[in-house]
Coordinates of C-alpha atoms in Angstrom, one line a residue:
M24 CA 41.5 -14.6 62.6
K25 CA 43.2 -11.6 64.1
E26 CA 43.9 -9.0 61.6
S27 CA 47.5 -7.8 61.2
R28 CA 48.1 -4.3 62.6
Y29 CA 50.1 -3.3 59.6
P30 CA 49.9 -4.4 56.0
T31 CA 52.4 -7.1 55.0
E32 CA 54.2 -4.8 52.7
I33 CA 54.8 -2.2 55.5
K34 CA 56.1 -4.9 57.8
Q35 CA 58.6 -6.1 55.1
Q36 CA 59.8 -2.6 54.5
R37 CA 60.4 -2.1 58.2
R38 CA 62.4 -5.3 58.4
I39 CA 64.5 -4.2 55.4
L40 CA 65.0 -0.8 57.0
L41 CA 66.1 -2.4 60.3
V42 CA 68.5 -4.7 58.6
V43 CA 70.0 -1.9 56.5
L44 CA 70.5 0.3 59.6
L45 CA 72.2 -2.5 61.5
L46 CA 74.5 -3.3 58.6
L47 CA 75.5 0.4 58.2
I48 CA 76.1 0.7 62.0
L49 CA 78.3 -2.3 61.9
L50 CA 80.1 -0.9 58.8
C51 CA 81.1 2.4 60.5
S52 CA 82.0 0.6 63.8
R53 CA 84.4 -1.8 62.2
G54 CA 87.7 -1.9 64.1
V55 CA 86.7 0.3 67.0
F56 CA 87.5 -2.4 69.5
Q57 CA 91.0 -2.8 68.2
A58 CA 92.0 0.4 70.1
Y59 CA 94.2 1.5 67.3
S60 CA 96.5 4.5 67.6
Y61 CA 95.2 8.1 67.7
W62 CA 96.6 10.2 64.8
H63 CA 97.9 13.7 65.0
D64 CA 94.6 15.6 65.0
E65 CA 93.0 13.2 67.5
L66 CA 95.9 13.8 69.9
F67 CA 95.0 17.5 69.9
S68 CA 91.5 16.5 71.1
I69 CA 92.8 14.1 73.8
G70 CA 95.3 16.7 75.0
A71 CA 92.5 19.3 75.4
A72 CA 90.2 16.8 77.1
N73 CA 93.0 16.2 79.7
A74 CA 93.5 19.9 80.5
S75 CA 94.0 20.5 84.1
S76 CA 91.0 22.7 84.5
W77 CA 88.1 24.2 82.6
H78 CA 89.9 27.6 82.6
V79 CA 93.0 26.0 81.0
L80 CA 90.8 24.2 78.5
F81 CA 89.2 27.4 77.2
K82 CA 92.3 29.6 77.5
E83 CA 94.9 27.3 76.0
W84 CA 92.9 25.0 73.8
I85 CA 89.4 26.2 72.7
L86 CA 90.1 29.9 72.2
P87 CA 93.3 29.4 70.1
D88 CA 91.6 26.6 68.1
T89 CA 89.9 26.9 64.7
H90 CA 86.7 25.2 65.8
P91 CA 83.8 26.1 68.1
P92 CA 83.8 24.7 71.7
L93 CA 81.0 22.1 71.7
H94 CA 83.1 18.9 70.9
L95 CA 86.0 19.6 73.2
T96 CA 83.6 20.5 76.0
L97 CA 81.6 17.2 75.5
L98 CA 84.9 15.3 75.2
R99 CA 86.3 16.6 78.5
L100 CA 83.1 15.6 80.3
W101 CA 83.2 12.2 78.6
V102 CA 86.9 11.6 79.4
G103 CA 86.1 12.5 83.0
M104 CA 83.6 9.7 83.2
F105 CA 85.1 7.0 81.0
G106 CA 88.8 7.8 80.6
S107 CA 90.9 8.8 77.6
G108 CA 91.4 5.3 76.1
E109 CA 90.9 4.8 72.4
I110 CA 87.7 2.8 72.7
P111 CA 85.6 5.0 75.0
T112 CA 86.7 8.3 73.3
R113 CA 85.8 6.9 69.9
F114 CA 82.4 5.9 71.1
L115 CA 81.7 9.6 71.7
S116 CA 81.9 10.0 68.0
L117 CA 80.2 6.7 67.0
I118 CA 77.1 7.6 69.0
P119 CA 76.2 10.7 66.9
A120 CA 77.1 8.8 63.8
W121 CA 74.6 6.1 64.7
L122 CA 72.0 8.8 65.6
S123 CA 72.6 10.4 62.2
L124 CA 71.4 7.2 60.5
I125 CA 68.4 7.0 62.8
A126 CA 67.6 10.7 62.3
I127 CA 67.6 10.4 58.5
A128 CA 65.4 7.3 58.7
W129 CA 63.0 9.1 61.0
T130 CA 62.8 12.3 58.9
T131 CA 62.2 10.3 55.6
Q132 CA 59.6 7.9 57.0
N133 CA 56.6 9.6 55.3
G134 CA 58.1 10.3 51.9
G135 CA 58.1 6.9 50.3
F136 CA 60.1 3.8 51.1
A137 CA 62.4 4.3 48.1
R138 CA 63.3 7.8 49.2
Q139 CA 64.0 6.5 52.7
I140 CA 66.3 3.7 51.7
I141 CA 68.2 5.8 49.1
A142 CA 68.9 8.5 51.6
I143 CA 70.0 6.1 54.3
L144 CA 72.2 4.1 52.0
F145 CA 73.9 7.2 50.6
L146 CA 74.6 8.7 54.0
G147 CA 75.7 5.4 55.6
T148 CA 78.0 4.3 52.8
S149 CA 79.6 7.7 52.3
P150 CA 83.4 7.6 52.8
L151 CA 83.2 10.8 54.8
F152 CA 80.7 9.2 57.1
S153 CA 82.7 6.0 57.6
L154 CA 86.0 7.8 58.0
Y155 CA 84.9 10.3 60.7
A156 CA 82.4 8.2 62.5
Q157 CA 85.2 7.0 64.7
E158 CA 87.4 10.1 64.6
V159 CA 87.9 11.8 68.0
R160 CA 87.0 15.1 66.3
P161 CA 83.8 17.2 65.9
Y162 CA 82.8 15.9 62.5
S163 CA 80.3 13.2 63.5
W164 CA 78.5 15.7 65.8
T165 CA 78.4 18.2 62.9
L166 CA 76.9 15.5 60.7
L167 CA 74.2 14.7 63.3
F168 CA 73.0 18.3 63.7
A169 CA 73.1 18.9 60.0
T170 CA 71.0 15.7 59.4
V171 CA 68.4 16.8 62.0
S172 CA 68.3 20.3 60.7
V173 CA 67.8 19.4 57.1
G174 CA 65.5 16.4 57.8
V175 CA 63.2 18.4 60.1
M176 CA 63.2 21.2 57.6
T177 CA 61.8 18.9 54.9
I178 CA 59.2 17.6 57.3
L179 CA 58.0 21.2 58.0
W180 CA 58.1 22.0 54.3
R181 CA 55.7 19.1 53.7
S182 CA 53.5 20.1 56.7
Q183 CA 53.2 23.6 55.2
Q184 CA 51.6 22.0 52.1
Q185 CA 49.4 19.7 54.0
G186 CA 47.8 22.6 55.9
P187 CA 45.5 22.0 58.9
S188 CA 46.0 18.2 58.7
V189 CA 49.1 18.5 60.8
H190 CA 48.6 19.0 64.5
L191 CA 49.9 22.4 65.8
P192 CA 51.7 20.9 68.9
R193 CA 53.7 18.6 66.6
V194 CA 54.6 21.5 64.3
N195 CA 55.8 23.6 67.3
A196 CA 57.9 20.7 68.6
L197 CA 59.5 20.3 65.1
R198 CA 60.2 24.0 64.9
L199 CA 61.9 23.9 68.3
C200 CA 63.9 20.9 67.2
F201 CA 65.0 22.8 64.1
I202 CA 66.1 25.9 66.0
V203 CA 68.0 23.9 68.6
S204 CA 69.7 21.8 65.9
L205 CA 70.8 25.0 64.1
L206 CA 72.3 26.4 67.3
L207 CA 74.2 23.1 68.0
L208 CA 75.3 22.9 64.4
S209 CA 76.8 26.3 64.6
L210 CA 78.7 25.3 67.8
S211 CA 80.1 22.1 66.4
H212 CA 82.1 23.4 63.5
Y213 CA 82.4 26.7 61.6
F214 CA 81.2 25.1 58.4
G215 CA 78.2 24.1 60.5
F216 CA 77.8 27.8 61.4
F217 CA 77.8 28.9 57.8
Y218 CA 75.5 26.1 56.8
A219 CA 73.1 27.0 59.6
L220 CA 73.0 30.6 58.2
T221 CA 72.3 29.1 54.8
L222 CA 69.4 27.0 56.1
L223 CA 68.0 30.0 58.0
V224 CA 67.9 32.1 54.8
L225 CA 66.5 29.2 52.8
D226 CA 63.6 28.8 55.2
V227 CA 62.9 32.5 55.1
L228 CA 62.7 32.4 51.3
R229 CA 60.2 29.5 51.6
G230 CA 57.9 31.5 53.8
A231 CA 59.5 30.5 57.2
P232 CA 57.6 27.2 57.7
C233 CA 60.4 26.1 60.1
L234 CA 60.6 29.3 62.1
G235 CA 56.9 30.1 62.1
R236 CA 57.5 33.8 61.3
R237 CA 60.2 35.5 59.3
R238 CA 61.1 38.0 62.1
W239 CA 62.0 35.0 64.3
G240 CA 64.9 34.4 62.0
L241 CA 66.2 37.8 62.9
A242 CA 65.8 37.0 66.6
L243 CA 67.8 33.8 66.0
L244 CA 70.8 35.5 64.4
P245 CA 72.3 37.0 67.6
A246 CA 72.3 33.5 69.2
L247 CA 74.1 32.1 66.1
F248 CA 76.7 34.9 66.0
A249 CA 77.4 35.0 69.8
W250 CA 80.2 32.5 69.9
P251 CA 81.9 33.4 66.6
L252 CA 82.1 37.0 67.6
L253 CA 83.4 36.1 71.0
H254 CA 86.0 33.8 69.4
V255 CA 87.2 36.4 67.0
L256 CA 87.4 39.1 69.7
V257 CA 89.1 37.0 72.4
G258 CA 90.8 34.1 70.7
G259 CA 91.3 35.3 67.1
A260 CA 89.4 32.3 65.8
G261 CA 92.4 30.1 65.7
G262 CA 94.9 32.6 64.4
G263 CA 97.2 31.1 61.8
R264 CA 96.2 27.5 62.4
T265 CA 94.6 27.3 59.0
S266 CA 97.7 28.4 57.2
W267 CA 98.3 24.8 55.9
I268 CA 95.1 25.0 53.8
V269 CA 95.8 25.7 50.2
S270 CA 92.7 26.3 48.0
Q271 CA 92.1 27.4 44.4
P272 CA 89.5 30.2 44.5
V273 CA 85.9 29.3 43.6
I274 CA 86.6 26.3 41.3
G275 CA 88.7 24.8 44.0
V276 CA 86.0 25.1 46.6
F277 CA 83.4 23.4 44.4
S278 CA 85.9 20.7 43.4
T279 CA 86.8 20.1 47.0
A280 CA 83.2 19.8 48.1
M281 CA 82.4 17.3 45.3
N282 CA 85.5 15.3 46.1
G283 CA 84.4 15.2 49.8
A284 CA 80.8 14.2 49.1
F285 CA 81.4 12.0 46.1
P286 CA 85.1 10.9 46.4
A287 CA 84.7 7.9 44.1
F288 CA 83.8 10.1 41.1
P289 CA 85.5 13.0 39.4
A290 CA 84.0 16.3 40.3
A291 CA 83.0 17.1 36.7
V292 CA 80.9 13.8 36.6
V293 CA 79.2 14.8 39.8
V294 CA 78.3 18.2 38.5
I295 CA 76.9 16.7 35.3
V296 CA 74.8 14.1 37.3
L297 CA 73.4 16.8 39.6
A298 CA 72.5 18.9 36.5
M299 CA 70.7 15.9 35.0
L300 CA 68.8 15.5 38.3
I301 CA 67.7 19.1 38.3
S302 CA 66.6 18.7 34.7
A303 CA 64.6 15.7 35.6
V304 CA 63.0 17.7 38.4
G305 CA 62.1 20.5 36.0
S306 CA 60.6 18.0 33.6
Q307 CA 58.4 16.5 36.3
R308 CA 57.2 19.9 37.5
R309 CA 56.2 20.8 33.9
S310 CA 54.2 17.6 33.7
R311 CA 52.6 17.7 37.1
D312 CA 49.1 18.4 35.7
K313 CA 49.3 15.0 34.0
D314 CA 50.1 13.2 37.1
R315 CA 47.5 11.2 38.9
G316 CA 47.3 9.7 42.4
L317 CA 48.7 10.5 45.8
Q318 CA 52.0 8.8 45.2
L319 CA 52.8 10.9 42.1
R320 CA 51.8 14.1 43.9
D321 CA 54.2 13.2 46.6
S322 CA 56.9 12.6 44.0
V323 CA 56.3 16.1 42.6
R324 CA 56.5 17.6 46.1
G325 CA 59.7 15.6 46.7
S326 CA 61.2 16.9 43.4
S327 CA 60.5 20.5 44.5
E328 CA 62.3 19.7 47.8
A329 CA 65.3 18.3 45.9
C330 CA 65.5 21.5 43.9
W331 CA 65.4 23.6 47.0
L332 CA 67.9 21.4 48.8
L333 CA 70.4 21.5 46.0
S334 CA 69.9 25.3 45.7
G335 CA 70.7 25.6 49.3
A336 CA 73.9 23.6 48.8
A337 CA 74.9 25.8 45.9
A338 CA 74.3 28.9 48.0
F339 CA 76.4 27.5 50.8
L340 CA 79.2 26.7 48.4
G341 CA 79.0 30.2 47.0
L342 CA 79.3 31.6 50.6
I343 CA 82.4 29.5 51.3
S344 CA 83.9 30.5 48.0
L345 CA 83.6 34.2 49.0
I346 CA 85.2 33.5 52.4
D347 CA 87.8 31.4 50.7
L348 CA 89.0 34.4 48.7
V349 CA 90.0 36.1 51.9
K350 CA 91.0 33.1 54.1
P351 CA 91.3 29.6 52.5
L352 CA 89.0 27.2 54.4
A353 CA 88.1 24.5 51.9
V354 CA 89.0 21.0 53.1
E355 CA 87.1 17.9 52.0
R356 CA 86.2 16.7 55.4
Y357 CA 84.6 20.1 56.3
F358 CA 81.9 19.5 53.7
I359 CA 80.5 16.6 55.7
V360 CA 77.7 19.1 56.5
L361 CA 76.4 18.6 52.9
L362 CA 75.9 14.8 53.1
P363 CA 72.4 14.9 54.5
C364 CA 71.4 17.5 51.8
F365 CA 72.7 15.3 49.0
A366 CA 71.2 12.2 50.6
L367 CA 67.7 13.7 50.8
A368 CA 68.0 15.2 47.3
L369 CA 68.9 11.9 45.8
G370 CA 66.2 10.2 47.8
D371 CA 63.6 12.7 46.6
V372 CA 64.6 12.4 42.9
G373 CA 65.0 8.7 43.1
Q374 CA 61.5 8.3 44.6
R375 CA 60.1 10.5 41.8
L376 CA 61.7 8.5 39.0
I377 CA 60.9 5.1 40.5
A378 CA 57.2 6.3 40.8
S379 CA 57.2 7.6 37.3
G380 CA 55.4 4.5 36.0
S381 CA 57.9 3.8 33.3
P382 CA 59.8 0.4 33.7
Y383 CA 62.7 1.8 31.7
V384 CA 63.1 4.8 33.9
R385 CA 62.8 2.7 37.1
R386 CA 65.5 0.3 35.9
A387 CA 67.8 3.1 34.8
T388 CA 67.3 4.9 38.1
V389 CA 68.0 1.8 40.2
C390 CA 71.2 1.1 38.1
V391 CA 72.5 4.6 38.6
L392 CA 71.8 4.7 42.3
A393 CA 73.3 1.2 42.7
I394 CA 76.5 2.3 41.0
I395 CA 76.8 5.4 43.2
I396 CA 76.1 3.6 46.5
S397 CA 78.3 0.6 45.6
M398 CA 81.2 2.8 44.7
H399 CA 80.7 4.7 48.0
F400 CA 80.7 1.4 49.9
W401 CA 83.9 0.1 48.4
H402 CA 85.7 3.5 48.9
S403 CA 84.4 3.6 52.5
R404 CA 86.0 0.2 53.2
E405 CA 89.3 1.4 51.8
V406 CA 89.5 4.6 53.8
L407 CA 88.3 2.9 57.0
S408 CA 90.9 0.1 56.5
A409 CA 93.6 2.7 56.1
K410 CA 92.4 4.4 59.3
I411 CA 92.4 1.3 61.5
Y412 CA 95.7 0.1 60.0
P413 CA 96.4 2.6 61.7
L414 CA 96.9 5.9 59.8
Q415 CA 99.7 7.0 62.1
N416 CA 101.1 4.7 64.8
Y417 CA 102.0 7.0 67.7
K418 CA 100.9 4.3 70.1
Y419 CA 103.2 1.5 69.0
L420 CA 106.2 3.8 68.6
A421 CA 105.7 5.0 72.2
R422 CA 105.4 1.3 73.3
F423 CA 108.7 0.4 71.6
I424 CA 110.5 3.4 73.2
G425 CA 109.2 2.4 76.7
E426 CA 109.9 -1.3 76.3
A427 CA 113.3 -0.9 74.7
G428 CA 114.4 1.9 77.0
V429 CA 116.1 3.8 74.3
C430 CA 115.1 7.2 75.8
R431 CA 116.2 6.5 79.4
Q432 CA 118.9 9.2 79.0
G433 CA 116.4 11.4 77.0
C434 CA 115.5 11.8 73.4
T435 CA 115.1 14.8 71.2
S436 CA 112.2 15.8 69.0
V437 CA 111.0 18.7 67.0
S438 CA 107.4 18.0 68.2
A439 CA 108.1 17.5 71.9
K440 CA 104.9 19.2 73.1
K441 CA 103.9 17.1 76.0
H442 CA 100.3 18.4 76.2
R443 CA 99.9 17.4 72.5
L444 CA 101.3 13.8 73.1
V445 CA 99.0 12.6 75.9
P446 CA 98.5 9.7 76.6
Y447 CA 101.4 8.0 74.6
F448 CA 104.5 10.1 75.3
D449 CA 103.6 11.8 78.6
S450 CA 106.1 9.6 80.6
I451 CA 108.8 9.6 77.9
P452 CA 111.6 12.3 78.4
L453 CA 111.6 14.3 75.2
Q454 CA 113.7 17.4 74.7
R455 CA 112.5 19.9 72.1
V456 CA 115.1 20.9 69.6
D457 CA 115.3 23.2 66.5
P458 CA 117.8 21.7 64.0
E459 CA 118.1 25.1 62.3
G460 CA 118.8 26.8 65.5
V461 CA 121.7 24.6 66.6
N462 CA 125.1 23.9 65.0
G463 CA 123.7 21.7 62.3
F464 CA 122.1 18.3 62.5
S465 CA 125.3 16.8 64.0
A466 CA 124.6 18.7 67.2
V467 CA 121.1 17.0 67.5
M468 CA 121.3 14.3 70.2
L469 CA 120.1 10.9 69.2
P470 CA 117.8 9.1 69.6
F471 CA 115.5 11.5 67.7
V472 CA 111.8 10.9 67.7
G473 CA 110.0 12.1 64.6
L474 CA 106.3 12.7 64.7
H475 CA 103.8 14.4 62.4
G476 CA 105.5 16.3 59.5
D477 CA 109.1 15.5 60.5
K478 CA 110.0 13.0 57.6
E479 CA 112.2 15.6 55.8
L480 CA 114.6 15.5 58.8
I481 CA 115.5 11.8 58.2
Q482 CA 118.1 12.1 55.5
P483 CA 120.0 15.1 57.2
L484 CA 120.1 13.2 60.5
L485 CA 121.4 10.0 58.9
A486 CA 124.0 12.0 57.0
A487 CA 125.2 13.8 60.1
H488 CA 125.4 10.7 62.3
S489 CA 127.4 7.9 60.9
G490 CA 126.0 4.5 61.5
A491 CA 122.6 5.8 62.7
S492 CA 119.4 4.1 61.5
C493 CA 115.8 5.1 61.1
W494 CA 112.9 2.8 62.1
E495 CA 109.1 3.2 62.0
P496 CA 106.2 1.2 63.3
R497 CA 103.5 -0.4 61.1
Q498 CA 101.4 2.4 59.8
F499 CA 99.5 3.4 56.6
T500 CA 101.1 6.8 56.2
A501 CA 104.8 5.9 55.9
L502 CA 107.3 7.9 58.0
S503 CA 104.5 9.8 59.8
T504 CA 106.1 8.6 63.0
F505 CA 109.7 7.2 63.3
I506 CA 112.8 7.1 65.5
V507 CA 116.4 7.6 64.5
I508 CA 118.8 5.7 66.8
P509 CA 122.6 5.9 67.0
E510 CA 124.9 3.0 66.2
S511 CA 125.8 2.7 69.8
A512 CA 122.3 1.8 70.9
H513 CA 122.2 -1.9 71.8
V514 CA 118.7 -2.6 70.6
R515 CA 117.2 -4.5 67.7
P516 CA 114.1 -2.6 66.6
Q517 CA 113.0 -5.3 64.2
S518 CA 112.5 -7.7 67.1
F519 CA 109.8 -5.2 68.3
G520 CA 108.1 -5.2 65.0
L521 CA 109.5 -2.0 63.6
R522 CA 110.7 -1.7 60.0
Q523 CA 113.5 0.4 58.5
C524 CA 112.4 3.7 57.0
V525 CA 112.3 3.7 53.2
Q526 CA 111.2 7.1 51.9
S527 CA 110.8 5.8 48.4
K528 CA 107.9 3.7 49.6
H529 CA 106.0 6.6 51.1
R530 CA 102.3 6.6 50.6
D531 CA 99.8 9.4 51.4
A532 CA 96.6 8.4 53.1

């Protein structure tokens, strides 16, 4: 009888892994074919991708923006090939999200099956992952490069301990992958840039197994700082476009990071759990002389990795806290760069505890991890449902205006920036007005189209125009888009599926 190439247990594990990956890919892809409306931030990306030339893209979009150029550059190339529809543009974000799952599966394949499954499930069920896997913004690309960087780093850490058993060509290939992923991470988001610096310092402190030699870290610094310095000197790094961020110094940064990575749990609970994990790591390291067998030695090694990964995350948060004292930057979604670190740390510690030999410890570990992952899963479903509801329905409001013809003679708007409203409002005549710069709200011509951040204008407009009414499309964030039409308009918005604006029912996404 022909012998099986792989043991039965290995085959079963690979089947389980494949099923888990497919399920997580389907989870983060839910609703993408509904072509639901872009929301405000996504419209910025689409407007940039439709710039008339590369010169205009960099001068009017990338240089004044608060983010590095990688995503908008890729998006422009993508839109040139596949168009600016909701489905193709969101696939440009879904692809790196899928690759992130594959990358973390690949980088954890030699650390134990429990470690691999825990890391994949934590990353794939994370609400941040689900929410931004379809977002036409740079976050899924940032996640991909962070996953590759941290994952390859752990592989090279282990290869350092294995010594000559690892082939040099493979090590050199992994080192090249690490360096390239750091560079791309720094070009995808400025939190990615700061995290790339953190990983670089962390590797140097470990003896530079990922760089090869410490002095190569110094050689890499100019490449990492090239774009940020150019952006500051030429574009001002976004100027005042971060003025909307309000952050409480130090404590606020740590709280925001924990709420981003573990939104289903209070930040204090997360800190306590992480402290308990570190204590478990220390306990294992003290008892390593009593451990026997390859599996337990791997678990000790993994525990050490978890300690280093969490130390790197703490150092990164400390760096952001210092910067935040000068310029507030802490936003929950920006901390998506830490998801791979937490996923691998939980996987490492989970593998160590499951391999401890104690049935009680194994059952307790499985229960704790099951609670974390299940809470993440249900929260992910909620945030993704809100997103595809949709979050803000620019698309349907523009469709109503076009089909009802309420703007044939023109409409007014505070947000009438045509380049920011592509592709929904590019053919609708909107006149930009400033209610505070005219003779009161009675001088504002109706219909008035309200877009992102204009809900406070509803009551003054209704009070100034007798008989006027406010209508909004079906959307999760109430009053994020609306239209105020005069009494003389012979149109029935409810027949188009719109509903009257009710500010008391406002919900924040």
